Amino acid sequence: MDLYSAVSGLVNWVVGGLFGLVEGLGLRGPVVVFLRDLYGSLEHAIITAVVAILVLVVGLLMVVLMLWIERKLIGRLADRRATMLGIRGIGRGTGAIQLFADAIKLFVKEDLAPKKADRHVFAAGPSILVASSVLVLVAIPMSEGFAASDLDGGLIFAMAVFGFAPFAVFLSGWSANNKYTLIGGMRSATQMISCEIPFLLSLVGVVILAGSFRLVDIVHMQGELWFIVLQPIAFVVYFIAMISEIERIPFDLPEAEAELVEGWQTEYSGLKFAFAMMSGYIRGYVGCALGVLLFFGGWSSPVPAYSVALPWGGEFSGPVPELWFLMKVLLLFMVLVWVRAALGRVRVDQIVNLGWKRLLPLALFNIALTVAFLIFAPELESDTLAMGVAFSVPSLFLVAMFWKWGWFR
Amino acid sequence: MTQMWLNMGPQHPATHGLWDLFVRVDGETIKEAQTKIGYLHRGVEKIAENRTVEKFLPLNDRLCYVANSSWTTLFVMGVEELLEVTSPERAQYIRVIVLELQRIASHLVWLGAYCSDMGLLTMILWAWRDRELMLDLFQFLTGARIMHNFPRVGGVRNDLPPTFRERALKAMDYMDRMCDEYELICGRNELFVMRTKGIGALPLDRAIALGATGPMLRASGLERDVRKEDPYLVYDRLDFKVPVGRNGDGWDRYTVRLEETRQSVSLVRQCLQKMPEGDVMIPGFKMPKVLPARAVYRRAEDPRGEGAVYIVGDGKTNRPYRLKIRSPTYIHLLGIPHYIVGARVSDVPIIMGGADPCMAEVDR
């Protein structure tokens, strides 16, 4: 059962109950008939809206969780405790309510704009950013059932919308009429032209293996072996390009706080800044979620199937698939936090070098390798998986040797 | 493409202190730069002319907020040379301990700030965490963490506290381990290498022409250290190496300063071992009412380079007739516009930070 039919059943049950109550009270007439007709024609829209809100809420809750994990983990890596804010009874000393405190603070802050800024574009920047970030959530299934939509070209849609953010960053950087924001916006554009192409090309191998752009299909194809084993180079390219796409250290050039104050966000305050910040984390979630869907088997359980008889009857055969999915996403995100704690920021010419001279050839090499593999084993079956591993291990070795020869510098 | 002027300061996270670097950028490339200093000018040299030497001592601590005691010690050494007195040997060892602890603390602050300039924020917290140990030692020895006001004309204020030796040795062992750890997160870090190698290179001839001293000059490849050339205090009795770089770029500045930290750790250990018993002040010494009508020029190896004081006594009062302070970073800062040209905007904080500016000392 997918999310749409579940919500539709729920909404129909509630609305039907309401109408039944109205009729039971003896109220009949043109108004009730009109309301029934209205509901009949709006049913699809209402259910879609409920589904969308549900997916959005889950996404935002994940953002809250990720922000908290990032703060605590980066604090621990820097040998400090990070946020400790909590109220008695609710996570005292864990920083559980720090985010809500921050959100309230940003809500009540004055919304400032520079005098000479292009006000409309200045306001449009964060809006486009948040809208495009949230829109990707639509395409991401958390399990076979839990998805806002099951698009045939889900991956293409996600990539198209995901690549939209640098445009918003560029707009807001230019509109603020500040030299630092202008440079930040320009850097965002530079970063996009250098890392967007390898980012997309890294997915081609996966799509060739899965034979579909539908994310559910891609996950199903990884039933026996995750694509990280078959496509290690693709994952390396994807991961590096993804960090650049979501603008985190080491590729957070547009908001390099050391030289550009706060980059393109310099002039934003209050809610607009909160939006800019939040969309960064939504994009982080989306990037990690796509990584999990494409390379780590999505919601499939990493442990072999088992079942334990529960003392109160019934059987327990592992947590729900959505939970596996979210756990994998958070683990991947923790790697991002680790990278942030361990690395600095690259220079703008270095990222162009990296994108065009390193990641792009690697991605193309991976595509060639995948095609060669498919010539030997046209169908991805369990007996050909060994061959896939035999292909991927030397390729990984080759990449390691490139690393050792300093080709990535 | 249109070029524009960009302010890197004074209210900018990149500036290490209150100064201004205007850069003319073409896209991201720097075509021209100018410095503007003086935001922190307090007229310290003029104040010194109106104060007795004892009253001026605490102000020396304010000359640099990162390496306080090195300036006070330098001034005290100058006055001692003017008065032709020599402080007891134990006092000199204690001064060296303070100077070297100060050097470690100063280099840690520099390393943290340098890494945060390239976004490596973990390092700044590690460095400041370990600097706390030095500050704890200072607090134990002098009673203050930053503004120690510890050296006196004719010695130092007090002897080492009873358990200072053990605590200091323990801290030095810890610092040895930590230096290896910094090496792991900085020196073996691909990104750190990428961001520092070849950045802000100052060739040796230009470094000499500029008048660079200290780690900046040594990074460019000249082995020159006042502690070796013109030994003061007891440095001639201690065994240490002077690290030298090759290209004078950001990477060499890092390696030189990290190695200096290691040498300072070993110097503190040696001092604690070799230190004789005895007085820490010249017995019965009193500050004379009149400074002799002479001039002395005393230099010393500040963590940032060669610091020097030029003191003129007038033979009538115990106020210096003239005090001139040579600040090493003043010279380095004025050189930055020459060797920053051609770098990227992203390199600006790294090049600025490589000089380790301490604005209180530059503006005086």
XYZ file of N, CA and C in Angstrom, chain A residues 74 77-80 179-180 182-183 186-187 249-250 253 257-262 340-350 403 406 408-409, chain B residues 4-9 12-14 25 27-28 116-122 125-126 129 185 189-191 193-195 199 344-347 349:
210
model
N 30.395 17.495 15.548
C 31.535 18.355 15.235
C 32.125 18.914 16.516
N 34.322 16.161 17.859
C 35.553 16.016 17.092
C 36.519 17.149 17.384
N 35.978 18.301 17.748
C 36.854 19.413 18.104
C 37.135 19.422 19.597
N 36.853 18.338 20.270
C 37.150 18.195 21.687
C 36.388 19.213 22.537
N 35.133 19.392 22.243
C 34.286 20.207 23.107
C 32.929 19.546 23.150
N 29.917 43.560 -2.294
C 30.976 42.912 -3.059
C 31.203 41.473 -2.614
N 31.088 41.253 -1.314
C 31.318 39.890 -0.823
C 30.239 38.939 -1.338
N 28.497 39.302 -3.975
C 28.667 39.145 -5.433
C 29.706 38.060 -5.704
N 30.846 38.144 -5.011
C 31.874 37.126 -5.231
C 31.340 35.756 -4.828
N 29.120 34.477 -7.563
C 29.926 34.067 -8.717
C 30.580 32.723 -8.451
N 31.045 32.559 -7.226
C 31.697 31.289 -6.892
C 30.709 30.140 -6.973
N 31.791 22.303 3.598
C 33.247 22.146 3.629
C 33.561 20.750 3.132
N 34.531 20.513 2.274
C 35.543 21.452 1.786
C 35.150 22.281 0.573
N 32.723 27.194 -0.875
C 33.309 28.452 -1.327
C 32.339 29.624 -1.328
N 33.628 31.801 5.107
C 33.539 32.849 6.117
C 34.881 33.507 6.380
N 35.966 32.850 5.984
C 37.262 33.447 6.288
C 37.519 34.670 5.427
N 37.206 34.577 4.135
C 37.549 35.716 3.289
C 36.329 36.523 2.843
N 35.160 35.895 2.785
C 33.994 36.606 2.249
C 32.971 36.934 3.333
N 33.391 37.080 4.562
C 32.512 37.358 5.691
C 31.524 36.208 5.869
N 30.428 36.197 5.095
C 29.559 35.017 5.120
C 29.135 34.713 3.694
N 33.850 17.498 7.313
C 33.888 18.921 7.643
C 34.870 19.197 8.776
N 34.920 18.262 9.739
C 35.824 18.492 10.861
C 37.279 18.290 10.457
N 37.511 17.468 9.459
C 38.891 17.085 9.154
C 39.517 17.921 8.049
N 38.710 18.563 7.227
C 39.273 19.217 6.049
C 39.022 20.714 6.073
N 39.821 21.408 5.314
C 39.624 22.829 5.133
C 38.820 23.092 3.877
N 39.037 24.282 3.341
C 38.247 24.693 2.178
C 39.174 24.811 0.980
N 38.734 24.338 -0.176
C 39.597 24.436 -1.345
C 39.456 25.825 -1.960
N 40.370 26.127 -2.860
C 40.324 27.412 -3.531
C 39.443 27.288 -4.761
N 39.054 28.425 -5.322
C 38.072 28.376 -6.393
C 38.677 27.792 -7.662
N 39.964 28.050 -7.913
C 40.550 27.463 -9.122
C 40.799 25.973 -8.906
N 41.005 25.578 -7.666
C 41.222 24.164 -7.394
C 39.954 23.351 -7.620
N 45.465 8.327 -6.640
C 45.554 9.132 -5.429
C 46.996 9.180 -4.951
N 49.415 11.335 -6.662
C 49.174 12.760 -6.525
C 48.406 13.365 -7.685
N 45.340 13.779 -7.863
C 44.182 14.551 -7.407
C 44.576 15.934 -6.910
N 45.852 16.194 -6.826
C 46.271 17.458 -6.247
C 46.030 18.610 -7.201
N 37.581 45.723 -9.089
C 36.989 46.453 -7.974
C 37.882 46.352 -6.744
N 37.704 47.339 -5.893
C 38.460 47.338 -4.642
C 37.661 46.605 -3.586
N 38.342 45.773 -2.860
C 37.671 44.974 -1.839
C 38.363 45.253 -0.514
N 37.589 45.498 0.497
C 38.175 45.744 1.814
C 38.306 44.439 2.565
N 39.518 44.136 2.979
C 39.711 42.978 3.864
C 40.001 43.520 5.254
N 39.069 44.129 5.850
C 39.258 44.709 7.159
C 38.607 46.068 7.193
N 36.316 42.584 9.578
C 36.227 41.480 8.641
C 36.802 40.262 9.338
N 36.166 39.116 9.197
C 36.679 37.943 9.915
C 38.071 37.521 9.490
N 38.524 37.988 8.319
C 39.828 37.524 7.858
C 40.963 38.218 8.576
N 40.731 43.593 -7.071
C 40.585 42.250 -7.613
C 40.032 42.312 -9.019
N 38.073 39.721 -10.960
C 37.474 38.412 -10.690
C 37.921 37.961 -9.327
N 38.762 36.940 -9.289
C 39.264 36.482 -8.001
C 40.745 36.775 -7.835
N 41.983 28.158 10.761
C 40.601 28.612 10.602
C 40.488 29.492 9.364
N 41.585 30.074 8.913
C 41.538 30.857 7.676
C 41.230 29.993 6.470
N 41.582 28.717 6.554
C 41.245 27.858 5.418
C 40.095 26.926 5.765
N 39.333 27.296 6.780
C 38.111 26.549 7.078
C 38.304 25.335 7.950
N 39.514 25.122 8.432
C 39.771 23.942 9.261
C 39.509 24.334 10.712
N 38.236 24.374 11.076
C 37.892 24.946 12.378
C 38.202 24.018 13.537
N 38.441 22.751 13.257
C 38.792 21.841 14.351
C 40.113 22.259 14.979
N 40.239 25.028 17.652
C 39.795 24.628 18.992
C 40.851 23.776 19.677
N 41.503 22.926 18.895
C 42.573 22.122 19.494
C 43.703 23.017 19.971
N 42.753 24.943 22.996
C 42.674 24.037 24.138
C 44.063 23.821 24.732
N 46.924 16.518 11.505
C 45.727 17.185 10.973
C 46.102 18.317 10.021
N 47.490 16.704 5.868
C 46.152 16.951 5.360
C 46.274 17.477 3.940
N 45.717 16.709 3.012
C 45.832 17.074 1.597
C 45.394 18.518 1.345
N 44.308 18.904 1.999
C 43.777 20.231 1.725
C 44.663 21.320 2.298
N 47.837 21.148 2.595
C 48.980 21.260 1.690
C 48.576 22.028 0.438
N 47.382 21.688 -0.093
C 46.908 22.361 -1.305
C 46.782 23.861 -1.106
N 46.316 24.224 0.071
C 46.051 25.638 0.308
C 47.288 26.435 0.683
N 51.776 29.413 -1.750
C 50.898 30.560 -1.542
C 51.670 31.650 -0.806
N 44.863 34.677 -5.040
C 43.403 34.724 -5.165
C 42.804 35.350 -3.910
N 41.530 35.692 -4.024
C 40.866 36.250 -2.849
C 40.886 35.240 -1.701
N 40.749 33.946 -2.040
C 40.749 32.936 -0.989
C 42.075 32.882 -0.254
N 43.157 33.308 -0.936
C 44.468 33.213 -0.302
C 44.740 34.372 0.638
N 43.400 35.611 3.430
C 43.560 35.348 4.864
C 44.792 34.505 5.166
